[in-house]
PDB file of C-alpha atoms in Angstrom:
ATOM      1  CA  MET Y   7      20.483  -3.010   8.750  1.00 44.00           C
ATOM      2  CA  THR Y   8      19.210   0.104  10.318  1.00 44.00           C
ATOM      3  CA  GLU Y   9      18.071  -0.692  14.060  1.00 43.00           C
ATOM      4  CA  PRO Y  10      14.607   0.148  13.958  1.00 45.00           C
ATOM      5  CA  LYS Y  11      13.207   3.058  16.483  1.00 50.00           C
ATOM      6  CA  THR Y  12      10.022   2.998  18.013  1.00 42.00           C
ATOM      7  CA  VAL Y  13       7.220   4.577  15.530  1.00 52.00           C
ATOM      8  CA  ALA Y  14       3.552   5.804  16.852  1.00 46.00           C
ATOM      9  CA  PRO Y  15       0.613   3.374  15.832  1.00 52.00           C
ATOM     10  CA  ASP Y  16      -2.270   4.045  14.567  1.00 52.00           C
ATOM     11  CA  LEU Y  17      -4.578   1.160  16.420  1.00 40.00           C
ATOM     12  CA  GLU Y  18      -3.987  -1.189  19.353  1.00 43.00           C
ATOM     13  CA  PRO Y  19      -2.175  -4.261  18.722  1.00 42.00           C
ATOM     14  CA  THR Y  20      -4.294  -6.940  17.289  1.00 46.00           C
ATOM     15  CA  ALA Y  21      -4.141 -10.813  17.623  1.00 53.00           C
ATOM     16  CA  SER Y  22      -4.493 -11.300  14.010  1.00 70.00           C
ATOM     17  CA  PRO Y  23      -1.420 -13.529  12.205  1.00 87.00           C
ATOM     18  CA  ALA Y  24       1.215 -10.834  10.906  1.00 93.00           C
ATOM     19  CA  TYR Y  25       2.510 -11.258   7.641  1.00 94.00           C
ATOM     20  CA  PHE Y  26       5.981 -11.065   8.564  1.00 97.00           C
ATOM     21  CA  LEU Y  27       7.481 -13.037  11.354  1.00 96.00           C
ATOM     22  CA  ARG Y  28      10.862 -11.523  12.640  1.00 96.00           C
ATOM     23  CA  ASP Y  29      13.590 -14.218  12.960  1.00 95.00           C
ATOM     24  CA  GLU Y  30      16.686 -12.283  14.029  1.00 90.00           C
ATOM     25  CA  ASN Y  31      17.774  -9.802  11.091  1.00 91.00           C
ATOM     26  CA  ARG Y  32      15.519 -11.672   8.601  1.00 96.00           C
ATOM     27  CA  TYR Y  33      11.640 -11.484   8.020  1.00 97.00           C
ATOM     28  CA  VAL Y  34       9.799 -14.695   7.362  1.00 97.00           C
ATOM     29  CA  PRO Y  35       6.456 -14.190   5.197  1.00 96.00           C
ATOM     30  CA  THR Y  36       3.307 -16.206   6.623  1.00 94.00           C
ATOM     31  CA  ALA Y  37       0.544 -17.773   4.550  1.00 92.00           C
ATOM     32  CA  ILE Y  38      -1.364 -14.467   4.379  1.00 90.00           C
ATOM     33  CA  ALA Y  39       1.318 -12.810   2.638  1.00 92.00           C
ATOM     34  CA  ARG Y  40       1.061 -15.062  -0.326  1.00 91.00           C
ATOM     35  CA  GLY Y  41      -0.411 -12.400  -3.680  1.00 87.00           C
ATOM     36  CA  GLY Y  42      -2.536 -13.322  -6.006  1.00 83.00           C
ATOM     37  CA  TRP Y  43       0.234 -13.413  -8.782  1.00 85.00           C
ATOM     38  CA  GLY Y  44       1.163 -17.322  -7.696  1.00 85.00           C
ATOM     39  CA  PRO Y  45       3.198 -18.482  -5.078  1.00 89.00           C
ATOM     40  CA  THR Y  46       4.934 -15.161  -4.163  1.00 93.00           C
ATOM     41  CA  ILE Y  47       4.628 -12.222  -1.584  1.00 95.00           C
ATOM     42  CA  SER Y  48       1.810  -9.620  -2.482  1.00 92.00           C
ATOM     43  CA  GLY Y  49       2.731  -6.352  -4.048  1.00 93.00           C
ATOM     44  CA  HIS Y  50       1.239  -4.525  -1.175  1.00 93.00           C
ATOM     45  CA  VAL Y  51       3.018  -6.488   1.561  1.00 95.00           C
ATOM     46  CA  VAL Y  52       6.610  -5.974  -0.049  1.00 97.00           C
ATOM     47  CA  GLY Y  53       5.450  -2.051  -0.146  1.00 97.00           C
ATOM     48  CA  GLY Y  54       4.081  -2.308   3.521  1.00 97.00           C
ATOM     49  CA  LEU Y  55       7.368  -3.934   4.416  1.00 98.00           C
ATOM     50  CA  LEU Y  56       9.704  -1.181   2.675  1.00 98.00           C
ATOM     51  CA  ALA Y  57       7.437   1.687   3.969  1.00 98.00           C
ATOM     52  CA  TRP Y  58       8.164   0.237   7.580  1.00 97.00           C
ATOM     53  CA  ALA Y  59      11.640  -0.039   7.349  1.00 97.00           C
ATOM     54  CA  VAL Y  60      12.072   3.693   5.345  1.00 98.00           C
ATOM     55  CA  GLU Y  61       9.828   5.003   8.388  1.00 97.00           C
ATOM     56  CA  HIS Y  62      12.099   3.327  10.795  1.00 95.00           C
ATOM     57  CA  ALA Y  63      14.938   5.480   9.566  1.00 94.00           C
ATOM     58  CA  VAL Y  64      13.416   8.518  10.118  1.00 95.00           C
ATOM     59  CA  ASP Y  65      13.462   9.575  13.907  1.00 91.00           C
ATOM     60  CA  ASP Y  66      12.003  13.717  13.646  1.00 94.00           C
ATOM     61  CA  PRO Y  67       8.383  13.439  14.105  1.00 93.00           C
ATOM     62  CA  ASP Y  68       7.880  16.749  12.177  1.00 96.00           C
ATOM     63  CA  LEU Y  69       9.378  15.577   8.771  1.00 97.00           C
ATOM     64  CA  HIS Y  70       6.275  13.776   6.916  1.00 98.00           C
ATOM     65  CA  PRO Y  71       6.324  10.927   4.456  1.00 98.00           C
ATOM     66  CA  ALA Y  72       5.428  12.801   1.389  1.00 98.00           C
ATOM     67  CA  ARG Y  73       6.224  10.627  -1.517  1.00 98.00           C
ATOM     68  CA  LEU Y  74       7.205   6.441  -1.384  1.00 98.00           C
ATOM     69  CA  THR Y  75       8.182   4.890  -4.913  1.00 98.00           C
ATOM     70  CA  VAL Y  76       8.186   1.032  -4.637  1.00 98.00           C
ATOM     71  CA  ASP Y  77       9.768  -0.479  -7.179  1.00 97.00           C
ATOM     72  CA  LEU Y  78       9.047  -4.246  -7.834  1.00 94.00           C
ATOM     73  CA  PRO Y  79      11.325  -5.665 -10.757  1.00 92.00           C
ATOM     74  CA  ALA Y  80      11.499  -9.296  -9.420  1.00 90.00           C
ATOM     75  CA  PRO Y  81       8.722 -11.707  -7.927  1.00 90.00           C
ATOM     76  CA  THR Y  82       9.359 -11.684  -3.695  1.00 95.00           C
ATOM     77  CA  ALA Y  83       9.260 -15.537  -3.370  1.00 95.00           C
ATOM     78  CA  LEU Y  84       7.734 -16.865   0.131  1.00 95.00           C
ATOM     79  CA  GLU Y  85      11.147 -16.917   1.496  1.00 96.00           C
ATOM     80  CA  PRO Y  86      12.695 -14.963   4.094  1.00 97.00           C
ATOM     81  CA  VAL Y  87      13.836 -11.309   3.449  1.00 97.00           C
ATOM     82  CA  GLU Y  88      16.479  -9.300   4.969  1.00 97.00           C
ATOM     83  CA  VAL Y  89      16.090  -5.479   4.612  1.00 97.00           C
ATOM     84  CA  HIS Y  90      18.544  -2.895   3.923  1.00 97.00           C
ATOM     85  CA  THR Y  91      18.080   0.969   4.586  1.00 97.00           C
ATOM     86  CA  ARG Y  92      20.117   4.195   3.920  1.00 96.00           C
ATOM     87  CA  VAL Y  93      19.710   7.818   4.260  1.00 95.00           C
ATOM     88  CA  HIS Y  94      20.906   9.681   1.106  1.00 93.00           C
ATOM     89  CA  HIS Y  95      20.020  13.211   1.706  1.00 92.00           C
ATOM     90  CA  ASP Y  96      19.088  14.280   5.598  1.00 92.00           C
ATOM     91  CA  ARG Y  97      18.971  18.145   5.382  1.00 90.00           C
ATOM     92  CA  ARG Y  98      17.131  21.041   7.234  1.00 90.00           C
ATOM     93  CA  ARG Y  99      13.798  20.629   5.205  1.00 94.00           C
ATOM     94  CA  LEU Y 100      14.202  16.866   3.521  1.00 95.00           C
ATOM     95  CA  ARG Y 101      15.508  13.676   4.330  1.00 96.00           C
ATOM     96  CA  LEU Y 102      15.696  10.931   1.150  1.00 97.00           C
ATOM     97  CA  VAL Y 103      15.635   7.295   2.512  1.00 98.00           C
ATOM     98  CA  GLU Y 104      15.885   4.236   0.454  1.00 98.00           C
ATOM     99  CA  ALA Y 105      15.219   0.417   1.546  1.00 98.00           C
ATOM    100  CA  VAL Y 106      16.070  -2.935  -0.612  1.00 98.00           C
ATOM    101  CA  LEU Y 107      14.577  -6.256   0.277  1.00 98.00           C
ATOM    102  CA  MET Y 108      16.929  -8.985  -0.395  1.00 97.00           C
ATOM    103  CA  GLN Y 109      16.735 -12.512  -0.987  1.00 97.00           C
ATOM    104  CA  ARG Y 110      19.420 -15.387  -1.514  1.00 94.00           C
ATOM    105  CA  GLY Y 111      21.982 -12.425  -1.660  1.00 94.00           C
ATOM    106  CA  ALA Y 112      19.979 -10.341  -4.547  1.00 95.00           C
ATOM    107  CA  ALA Y 113      17.470  -7.451  -4.188  1.00 96.00           C
ATOM    108  CA  VAL Y 114      13.669  -8.159  -5.394  1.00 97.00           C
ATOM    109  CA  ALA Y 115      12.433  -4.643  -4.304  1.00 97.00           C
ATOM    110  CA  ARG Y 116      13.568  -1.069  -3.373  1.00 97.00           C
ATOM    111  CA  GLY Y 117      11.421   1.740  -1.732  1.00 98.00           C
ATOM    112  CA  SER Y 118      12.800   5.645  -2.055  1.00 98.00           C
ATOM    113  CA  ALA Y 119      11.060   7.788   0.234  1.00 98.00           C
ATOM    114  CA  LEU Y 120      11.282  11.274   0.903  1.00 98.00           C
ATOM    115  CA  PHE Y 121       9.931  13.116   4.049  1.00 98.00           C
ATOM    116  CA  LEU Y 122       9.434  16.991   4.089  1.00 98.00           C
ATOM    117  CA  ARG Y 123       9.298  19.198   7.125  1.00 96.00           C
ATOM    118  CA  ARG Y 124       6.254  20.478   7.960  1.00 95.00           C
ATOM    119  CA  GLY Y 125       5.714  24.130   8.451  1.00 94.00           C
ATOM    120  CA  GLN Y 126       2.935  26.850   7.691  1.00 93.00           C
ATOM    121  CA  GLN Y 127       0.275  26.182   4.765  1.00 92.00           C
ATOM    122  CA  PRO Y 128      -0.033  29.117   2.525  1.00 94.00           C
ATOM    123  CA  GLU Y 129      -2.960  31.193   2.092  1.00 94.00           C
ATOM    124  CA  GLY Y 130      -5.339  30.890  -0.998  1.00 94.00           C
ATOM    125  CA  ASP Y 131      -7.300  28.207  -2.557  1.00 92.00           C
ATOM    126  CA  VAL Y 132      -5.969  26.019  -5.343  1.00 92.00           C
ATOM    127  CA  TRP Y 133      -8.484  23.925  -7.686  1.00 92.00           C
ATOM    128  CA  SER Y 134      -8.383  20.257  -7.523  1.00 90.00           C
ATOM    129  CA  PRO Y 135     -11.428  17.850  -8.538  1.00 87.00           C
ATOM    130  CA  PRO Y 136     -13.988  16.639  -5.977  1.00 89.00           C
ATOM    131  CA  VAL Y 137     -13.798  13.105  -5.152  1.00 89.00           C
ATOM    132  CA  GLN Y 138     -17.407  11.282  -4.454  1.00 84.00           C
ATOM    133  CA  MET Y 139     -16.554   7.735  -2.884  1.00 85.00           C
ATOM    134  CA  PRO Y 140     -19.260   5.455  -1.735  1.00 79.00           C
ATOM    135  CA  PRO Y 141     -20.120   5.127   2.062  1.00 79.00           C
ATOM    136  CA  LEU Y 142     -17.592   4.023   4.834  1.00 80.00           C
ATOM    137  CA  PRO Y 143     -18.210   0.146   5.390  1.00 70.00           C
ATOM    138  CA  VAL Y 144     -20.204  -0.753   8.204  1.00 64.00           C
ATOM    139  CA  GLU Y 145     -19.871  -3.400  10.751  1.00 57.00           C
ATOM    140  CA  GLN Y 146     -20.521  -6.534   9.265  1.00 52.00           C
ATOM    141  CA  ASN Y 147     -24.148  -7.565  10.467  1.00 44.00           C
ATOM    142  CA  GLY Y 148     -25.472  -8.728   7.058  1.00 43.00           C
ATOM    143  CA  ASP Y 149     -26.692  -6.156   6.245  1.00 47.00           C
ATOM    144  CA  HIS Y 150     -23.760  -4.258   4.151  1.00 45.00           C
ATOM    145  CA  PRO Y 151     -24.378  -0.860   1.935  1.00 45.00           C
ATOM    146  CA  SER Y 152     -23.878  -1.033  -1.813  1.00 39.00           C
ATOM    147  CA  LEU Y 153     -20.366  -0.628  -2.019  1.00 40.00           C
ATOM    148  CA  PHE Y 154     -16.767  -1.204  -4.687  1.00 39.00           C
ATOM    149  CA  ILE Y 155     -15.365  -3.509  -2.174  1.00 41.00           C
ATOM    150  CA  ARG Y 156     -12.489  -5.142  -4.108  1.00 42.00           C
ATOM    151  CA  THR Y 157      -9.624  -6.091  -1.153  1.00 45.00           C
ATOM    152  CA  TYR Y 158      -9.318  -9.966  -2.433  1.00 33.00           C
ATOM    153  CA  GLY Y 159      -8.750 -11.277   1.574  1.00 35.00           C
ATOM    154  CA  TRP Y 160      -5.762  -9.004   1.892  1.00 35.00           C
ATOM    155  CA  GLY Y 161      -7.268  -8.852   5.774  1.00 38.00           C
ATOM    156  CA  ALA Y 162     -10.379  -6.618   4.952  1.00 39.00           C
ATOM    157  CA  GLY Y 163     -13.162  -6.449   7.404  1.00 43.00           C
ATOM    158  CA  VAL Y 164     -15.900  -6.221   4.567  1.00 46.00           C
ATOM    159  CA  GLN Y 165     -15.704  -7.948   0.952  1.00 50.00           C
ATOM    160  CA  ASN Y 166     -19.194  -6.489  -1.026  1.00 52.00           C
ATOM    161  CA  PRO Y 167     -18.718  -6.072  -4.550  1.00 56.00           C
ATOM    162  CA  GLU Y 168     -20.795  -3.708  -6.662  1.00 57.00           C
ATOM    163  CA  PRO Y 169     -23.018  -5.338  -8.844  1.00 53.00           C
ATOM    164  CA  GLY Y 170     -21.177  -5.330 -12.336  1.00 57.00           C
ATOM    165  CA  TRP Y 171     -17.868  -4.841 -11.161  1.00 58.00           C
ATOM    166  CA  ASP Y 172     -16.758  -7.203 -13.533  1.00 62.00           C
ATOM    167  CA  ASP Y 173     -18.824  -6.253 -16.363  1.00 62.00           C
ATOM    168  CA  ALA Y 174     -18.240  -2.311 -16.576  1.00 64.00           C
ATOM    169  CA  PRO Y 175     -15.517  -0.672 -17.764  1.00 68.00           C
ATOM    170  CA  GLY Y 176     -16.462   2.262 -15.539  1.00 74.00           C
ATOM    171  CA  PRO Y 177     -14.220   3.992 -12.341  1.00 80.00           C
ATOM    172  CA  LYS Y 178     -13.899   1.479  -9.614  1.00 84.00           C
ATOM    173  CA  TYR Y 179     -13.575   2.537  -5.943  1.00 85.00           C
ATOM    174  CA  THR Y 180     -12.705   0.760  -2.861  1.00 86.00           C
ATOM    175  CA  TRP Y 181     -12.300   1.244   0.936  1.00 87.00           C
ATOM    176  CA  LEU Y 182      -9.493  -0.745   2.683  1.00 88.00           C
ATOM    177  CA  GLU Y 183      -9.118  -2.012   6.424  1.00 87.00           C
ATOM    178  CA  GLU Y 184      -6.045  -3.814   7.189  1.00 88.00           C
ATOM    179  CA  THR Y 185      -6.676  -5.948  10.334  1.00 84.00           C
ATOM    180  CA  HIS Y 186      -3.221  -8.024  10.324  1.00 90.00           C
ATOM    181  CA  PRO Y 187       0.070  -6.398  11.598  1.00 93.00           C
ATOM    182  CA  LEU Y 188       2.950  -6.373   9.111  1.00 95.00           C
ATOM    183  CA  VAL Y 189       5.704  -7.760  11.619  1.00 96.00           C
ATOM    184  CA  ASP Y 190       5.031  -9.627  14.204  1.00 96.00           C
ATOM    185  CA  THR Y 191       2.621  -8.326  16.710  1.00 93.00           C
ATOM    186  CA  GLU Y 192       3.616  -4.575  15.599  1.00 94.00           C
ATOM    187  CA  PRO Y 193       0.317  -2.545  15.143  1.00 92.00           C
ATOM    188  CA  LEU Y 194       0.543  -0.579  11.831  1.00 94.00           C
ATOM    189  CA  THR Y 195       1.360   3.199  11.205  1.00 97.00           C
ATOM    190  CA  ALA Y 196      -0.650   5.424   9.442  1.00 97.00           C
ATOM    191  CA  PHE Y 197       2.296   5.381   7.013  1.00 98.00           C
ATOM    192  CA  THR Y 198       2.670   1.581   6.699  1.00 97.00           C
ATOM    193  CA  ARG Y 199      -1.363   1.624   6.296  1.00 96.00           C
ATOM    194  CA  ALA Y 200      -1.082   4.008   3.146  1.00 97.00           C
ATOM    195  CA  ALA Y 201       1.520   2.370   1.917  1.00 97.00           C
ATOM    196  CA  MET Y 202      -0.193  -1.285   1.626  1.00 95.00           C
ATOM    197  CA  ALA Y 203      -3.229   0.664   0.473  1.00 95.00           C
ATOM    198  CA  GLY Y 204      -1.134   2.487  -2.424  1.00 96.00           C
ATOM    199  CA  ASP Y 205      -0.438  -1.013  -4.306  1.00 94.00           C
ATOM    200  CA  VAL Y 206      -4.074  -1.317  -4.819  1.00 92.00           C
ATOM    201  CA  THR Y 207      -3.903   1.537  -7.157  1.00 94.00           C
ATOM    202  CA  ALA Y 208      -3.079  -0.990  -9.924  1.00 93.00           C
ATOM    203  CA  ALA Y 209      -5.830  -2.829  -9.647  1.00 89.00           C
ATOM    204  CA  ILE Y 210      -8.487  -0.452  -9.154  1.00 88.00           C
ATOM    205  CA  ALA Y 211      -7.020   1.559 -11.917  1.00 91.00           C
ATOM    206  CA  ASN Y 212      -6.576  -1.654 -14.720  1.00 91.00           C
ATOM    207  CA  TRP Y 213      -9.447  -4.206 -13.768  1.00 86.00           C
ATOM    208  CA  GLY Y 214     -11.354  -3.854 -16.815  1.00 84.00           C
ATOM    209  CA  THR Y 215     -14.178  -5.831 -18.327  1.00 81.00           C
ATOM    210  CA  ARG Y 216     -11.888  -9.059 -18.029  1.00 82.00           C
ATOM    211  CA  ALA Y 217     -11.017  -8.915 -14.838  1.00 81.00           C
ATOM    212  CA  LEU Y 218      -7.151  -7.798 -14.208  1.00 86.00           C
ATOM    213  CA  GLN Y 219      -4.724  -8.433 -16.821  1.00 90.00           C
ATOM    214  CA  PHE Y 220      -1.926  -5.932 -15.717  1.00 93.00           C
ATOM    215  CA  ILE Y 221       0.558  -6.596 -13.227  1.00 91.00           C
ATOM    216  CA  ASN Y 222       2.046  -3.513 -11.656  1.00 93.00           C
ATOM    217  CA  VAL Y 223       5.761  -2.936 -11.778  1.00 95.00           C
ATOM    218  CA  ASP Y 224       5.821  -0.253  -9.709  1.00 96.00           C
ATOM    219  CA  TYR Y 225       3.839   1.983  -7.791  1.00 97.00           C
ATOM    220  CA  THR Y 226       4.267   5.548  -6.393  1.00 98.00           C
ATOM    221  CA  LEU Y 227       2.331   7.203  -3.437  1.00 98.00           C
ATOM    222  CA  THR Y 228       1.803  10.592  -2.738  1.00 98.00           C
ATOM    223  CA  LEU Y 229       0.504  11.830   0.568  1.00 98.00           C
ATOM    224  CA  SER Y 230      -0.493  15.553   1.911  1.00 98.00           C
ATOM    225  CA  ARG Y 231      -1.225  14.263   5.183  1.00 98.00           C
ATOM    226  CA  LEU Y 232      -1.488  11.021   7.082  1.00 98.00           C
ATOM    227  CA  PRO Y 233      -4.751   9.117   6.795  1.00 98.00           C
ATOM    228  CA  GLU Y 234      -6.729   8.643  10.024  1.00 96.00           C
ATOM    229  CA  GLY Y 235      -8.799   5.607  10.968  1.00 92.00           C
ATOM    230  CA  PRO Y 236      -8.429   2.085   9.602  1.00 89.00           C
ATOM    231  CA  HIS Y 237     -10.243   2.843   6.777  1.00 90.00           C
ATOM    232  CA  ILE Y 238      -8.354   3.810   3.356  1.00 93.00           C
ATOM    233  CA  GLY Y 239     -10.296   4.487   0.224  1.00 92.00           C
ATOM    234  CA  LEU Y 240      -9.244   4.629  -3.421  1.00 92.00           C
ATOM    235  CA  ALA Y 241     -11.276   5.997  -6.270  1.00 91.00           C
ATOM    236  CA  SER Y 242      -9.782   5.363  -9.525  1.00 90.00           C
ATOM    237  CA  LEU Y 243      -9.132   8.325 -11.931  1.00 92.00           C
ATOM    238  CA  VAL Y 244      -7.469   7.487 -15.484  1.00 94.00           C
ATOM    239  CA  HIS Y 245      -6.072   4.061 -17.138  1.00 94.00           C
ATOM    240  CA  TYR Y 246      -4.327   4.354 -20.085  1.00 96.00           C
ATOM    241  CA  SER Y 247      -2.669   1.371 -21.875  1.00 96.00           C
ATOM    242  CA  ASN Y 248      -1.026   0.619 -25.099  1.00 97.00           C
ATOM    243  CA  ASP Y 249       0.864  -2.199 -26.630  1.00 97.00           C
ATOM    244  CA  GLY Y 250       0.879  -4.122 -23.214  1.00 96.00           C
ATOM    245  CA  ILE Y 251       2.069  -1.384 -21.075  1.00 97.00           C
ATOM    246  CA  ALA Y 252      -0.719   0.509 -18.443  1.00 96.00           C
ATOM    247  CA  VAL Y 253      -0.288   3.464 -16.268  1.00 97.00           C
ATOM    248  CA  GLY Y 254      -3.241   4.190 -13.854  1.00 96.00           C
ATOM    249  CA  SER Y 255      -3.995   6.728 -11.281  1.00 97.00           C
ATOM    250  CA  ALA Y 256      -5.516   6.629  -7.974  1.00 96.00           C
ATOM    251  CA  VAL Y 257      -7.250   9.251  -5.090  1.00 97.00           C
ATOM    252  CA  LEU Y 258      -6.311   7.976  -1.630  1.00 97.00           C
ATOM    253  CA  VAL Y 259      -9.061   9.406   1.191  1.00 96.00           C
ATOM    254  CA  ASP Y 260      -9.617   8.553   4.762  1.00 95.00           C
ATOM    255  CA  ARG Y 261     -12.912   9.433   6.423  1.00 93.00           C
ATOM    256  CA  ASN Y 262     -12.390  13.191   6.352  1.00 95.00           C
ATOM    257  CA  GLY Y 263     -11.170  13.292   2.779  1.00 95.00           C
ATOM    258  CA  PRO Y 264      -8.420  13.318  -0.174  1.00 97.00           C
ATOM    259  CA  VAL Y 265      -4.611  12.475   1.428  1.00 98.00           C
ATOM    260  CA  GLY Y 266      -2.765  11.760  -1.909  1.00 98.00           C
ATOM    261  CA  SER Y 267      -2.618   9.814  -5.015  1.00 98.00           C
ATOM    262  CA  GLY Y 268      -1.374   6.922  -6.271  1.00 98.00           C
ATOM    263  CA  MET Y 269       0.393   6.053  -9.417  1.00 98.00           C
ATOM    264  CA  SER Y 270       1.529   2.499 -11.054  1.00 97.00           C
ATOM    265  CA  VAL Y 271       2.750   1.509 -13.826  1.00 97.00           C
ATOM    266  CA  SER Y 272       1.889  -2.175 -15.460  1.00 96.00           C
ATOM    267  CA  LEU Y 273       2.647  -4.928 -17.814  1.00 95.00           C
ATOM    268  CA  ALA Y 274      -0.196  -6.865 -19.504  1.00 95.00           C
ATOM    269  CA  HIS Y 275      -0.127 -10.561 -17.853  1.00 91.00           C
ATOM    270  CA  SER Y 276      -2.580 -12.976 -17.302  1.00 85.00           C
ATOM    271  CA  GLY Y 277      -3.505 -15.408 -14.344  1.00 80.00           C
ATOM    272  CA  PHE Y 278      -4.433 -13.422 -11.622  1.00 82.00           C
ATOM    273  CA  ARG Y 279      -6.146 -15.108  -8.990  1.00 75.00           C
ATOM    274  CA  PRO Y 280      -7.348 -13.671  -5.377  1.00 68.00           C
ATOM    275  CA  PRO Y 281      -6.058 -14.867  -2.787  1.00 63.00           C
ATOM    276  CA  SER Y 282      -9.164 -15.832  -1.176  1.00 57.00           C
ATOM    277  CA  ALA Y 283     -10.210 -17.907  -4.538  1.00 50.00           C
ATOM    278  CA  MET Y 284      -7.109 -19.970  -3.755  1.00 51.00           C
ATOM    279  CA  PRO Y 285      -6.779 -23.134  -3.400  1.00 44.00           C
ATOM    280  CA  PRO Y 286      -4.907 -23.709   0.210  1.00 46.00           C
ATOM    281  CA  THR Y 287      -1.317 -24.680   0.131  1.00 44.00           C
TER     282      THR Y 287
END
């Protein structure tokens, strides 16, 4: 296990319960870590812990986390996990880091992150399609704008689904705001926040007229810059599925515009229930 380093947070510490509590070299999930596919840890929490681990393995502030791929080959039980990190390549302009989550001696999730050294931006313009997001959420004062908000109770400050979300096959949008720390009382960093949001790509890209019937087995997050502020938005781009296999993508934005993209690969699977709709355990 790589000894964690100090990473600058993007928010002040919070009194909200954490997804994990540290117990020596193990991380113990709390009740809020449960996802919507049964008594397992949510994929966005798994991805967050992997991002947290690889970020702590990089001590150079000029190295930017440009890509994170999270593999979810097995359900991650609501049990303590161990985290192991390894640096595969350390060169002048990049560093490749891997993190593995272990339960009962077996790997249940794996993350690979590519950090690139920041440098001078080339001149000229490159075309990219515009992204039109709904307005940022407002404070919870009983008067919310009309938004696509699908956060499934994952620490969101606002939940206000747009009418027709479950009925229409059109594009989906969401603003996410994580209000829980990931580990103990350590506040979230911008990269960890983005990694947790990246898992939601599968949900908004695969949500159809019969809700969510695909479970993601991996997702990749790419970032040209780190998001600013507590809100991260996702706008679905494409969904393609055949013979029970789905791929989908989304644009990630912050209050200033696009920051990167998400790509998910999923399998047909039924039985999704938002954690907020589950009976207490």
